[in-house]
């Protein structure tokens, strides 16, 4: 496509990238969207896939399909492996890409705070493959418990430790609590699934720390009702194949070992390594430029999301650190990313038309929502905060409203209604080749790990 | 569960095994259902998953959930690795299982007619993992075509060869035809997806050979309308990574090489190896017993599905060869298997109550249906046969009717209606770790094969 048109490359088909591309639909430019997956993902509902409540296709949509009406846009399935800001090129798995304008919106991944070895045993939740791997892990733990030969073994199999008391941790813990207390109630003969321990472990002194303080006890209460043990002020000091070591903040030096076959990681995120790659390329060009990545690897940007000295480079979404004058940086959620994408698309579009610059970006925060099981949620909105059934209804409404372009809203609504009334999580599938050793007590640790790693990749 | 009760072991949670277990719901017995998957599968719609029309959970349901009301039944996730008919035990991945009555309903798998090396390049469709691997293969071929550097390469990538003109082959070919002509119509920039070649290759002189003769031309016409090239009288003589070799029956010695990146196998099935295992165990016990497996490995059974001399062993479904007096053996379809399972369950149930034997089994054939794309099908019913839109409507009605216990019918109906009106196949997900070499022309063959094999396992 070397027709002399302005070349825009958008890296990432998430909320930021997709919204930027859509805002550029009528731009007189050649746009390329490159992503490592063929689908855009509605991450706020990923925990539902991980716990068998929804299918992958319910919360995702092919990027091509979402952009098929952008006749100026081509979609490339591929990975960016290098950035050369001086020569305006990207190195990708599909060869070199030239750009006149670059939009980096590559998102974030899990962070194990330097304990990368934990990754093997504490699964994180960022992609559809993560979600089906976690679903498999949870369901296989129940299957193995049915076949366990000792009570000790069964206890470890029926302990689910979720590390991190943010929205993802709360939602995962709630869904697993429900799975064990309601969905699987009558499914096993050798044990009572409601005896499963679901632990939500948070180092800080309250869960949902980014929400208003009054909501944390509401959420805790709702979680306890469906069987979740909330452990605040508790630090995880080690994660191994057999379980976790924890230490209470108020009594250090008294570590406790908790056997747990299933450990899930919802404690931290880290921006995509493309941030580092960009900063390194810019510093190579100009060693005196001061470019900083924050603690979690996010790139600091100008008020219009461009890089200092590089108006042709935009960094958006979870990969960028943006603050309204003096405020804390905006959080890494879908609504923020979508707004930033729209804004950047508009800035680029106006530039191409030779118009003056756009009004500064202002994020209109409508609030935060987290769901706790089948019929409870907490809502932290601009002027009001509330919990319980009403919040859940509101949450449902908002999410269905946002599911534009995924499978149609009706399908998801029907499925939710059905699983609400039947307490059934119908997508309880174990997929991927099974290693029978995983199910029996004489399983070889190595085999199991290999197999779980494989599953996580598929 | 050694409470002295009669022990029934059912191997396989497919249509035969599940229906047998359900018929035994009130039996005074200890029932164990063992299956290698945690889910029962509605195989007639598997091709829809393979082509992105439905999600795995839409056509499957956890076996535990389906049998949770059978309080006399436990479900074991595991594999049978040995049969000892003399000592009434099975060797399984979860240890030894004793039985007083054994129900073998382990189904069938693909058969490559002795060309097992073809398996690597010609994917078969029997499990959910097969279906998502095929979906991945088809969608990746289009993605790679968008990135192809030469027209020659693109031609191979856009050729889809389906081997076998039975119902599965017809349905797969129709769905891929539609995918390329309708769903993906606006999705690519470097080629026109409707230029994709979809070949349906059948060695016999007509497709749908088991259907009434008048329906074959109807089906061919409907397939041609959505872009499928039907090649009857054509034998496949080789399958390799690059494509297939074919030979027309009427002009042998003039082989043609067809480059095709995607080759799908719908040509033959073969009964589970458990049939051979059973027969070998019985012959070890009594060398003079004459036990035969038919050409595709099915076990010949008595009129009540028991083994000669072993009234405690039942063989059902695709694994057994059953004929009404003098007729051809019943076909290996879901309706036949379900009827057999129900019958065997009833026989066992009556025996346990000490009642006399049951009436002989009689399969009431309601007819056969095959679908050809979005709005056409052929129906071969007992007293009437018809094709086209009406048959499609009928097919839809029947299948939704049969989707009891899977995700609720409404969900599937909504999804079908939506994909019918929007021509969208919303489950077009590529899942599993990507090997970027697969997408570019410098891909290493070995890497690709490994990666596809992995995908097939997950």
PDB file of C-alpha atoms in Angstrom, chain A residues 9 26-27 44 59 72-73 153 160 193 227 242 244 257 262 268 281 293 322 342 349 360 434 448:
ATOM      1  CA  UNK A   9       0.146   1.901  12.457  1.00  0.00           C
ATOM      2  CA  UNK A  26     -13.042   8.204   7.370  1.00  0.00           C
ATOM      3  CA  UNK A  27      -9.455   9.432   7.532  1.00  0.00           C
ATOM      4  CA  UNK A  44     -14.122  -7.178  32.289  1.00  0.00           C
ATOM      5  CA  UNK A  59     -16.890 -11.869  25.227  1.00  0.00           C
ATOM      6  CA  UNK A  72      -8.801   2.320   4.864  1.00  0.00           C
ATOM      7  CA  UNK A  73      -7.685  -0.239   7.439  1.00  0.00           C
ATOM      8  CA  UNK A 153      -4.768 -34.781  49.503  1.00  0.00           C
ATOM      9  CA  UNK A 160      -8.502 -22.287  45.979  1.00  0.00           C
ATOM     10  CA  UNK A 193     -18.167 -29.473  47.107  1.00  0.00           C
ATOM     11  CA  UNK A 227     -18.281 -19.138  51.261  1.00  0.00           C
ATOM     12  CA  UNK A 242       1.816 -27.532  46.820  1.00  0.00           C
ATOM     13  CA  UNK A 244       1.273 -20.893  49.359  1.00  0.00           C
ATOM     14  CA  UNK A 257       1.733 -22.776  55.009  1.00  0.00           C
ATOM     15  CA  UNK A 262      -5.179 -24.031  42.670  1.00  0.00           C
ATOM     16  CA  UNK A 268      -0.614  -6.963  39.871  1.00  0.00           C
ATOM     17  CA  UNK A 281      14.648   3.654  20.875  1.00  0.00           C
ATOM     18  CA  UNK A 293       8.624   4.485  32.833  1.00  0.00           C
ATOM     19  CA  UNK A 322      -1.715   9.822  31.997  1.00  0.00           C
ATOM     20  CA  UNK A 342     -11.324   7.821  20.700  1.00  0.00           C
ATOM     21  CA  UNK A 349      -7.904  12.822  12.168  1.00  0.00           C
ATOM     22  CA  UNK A 360      -7.261  18.624  26.007  1.00  0.00           C
ATOM     23  CA  UNK A 434      -5.469 -34.788  29.694  1.00  0.00           C
ATOM     24  CA  UNK A 448       1.671 -31.989  35.590  1.00  0.00           C
TER      25      UNK A 448
END
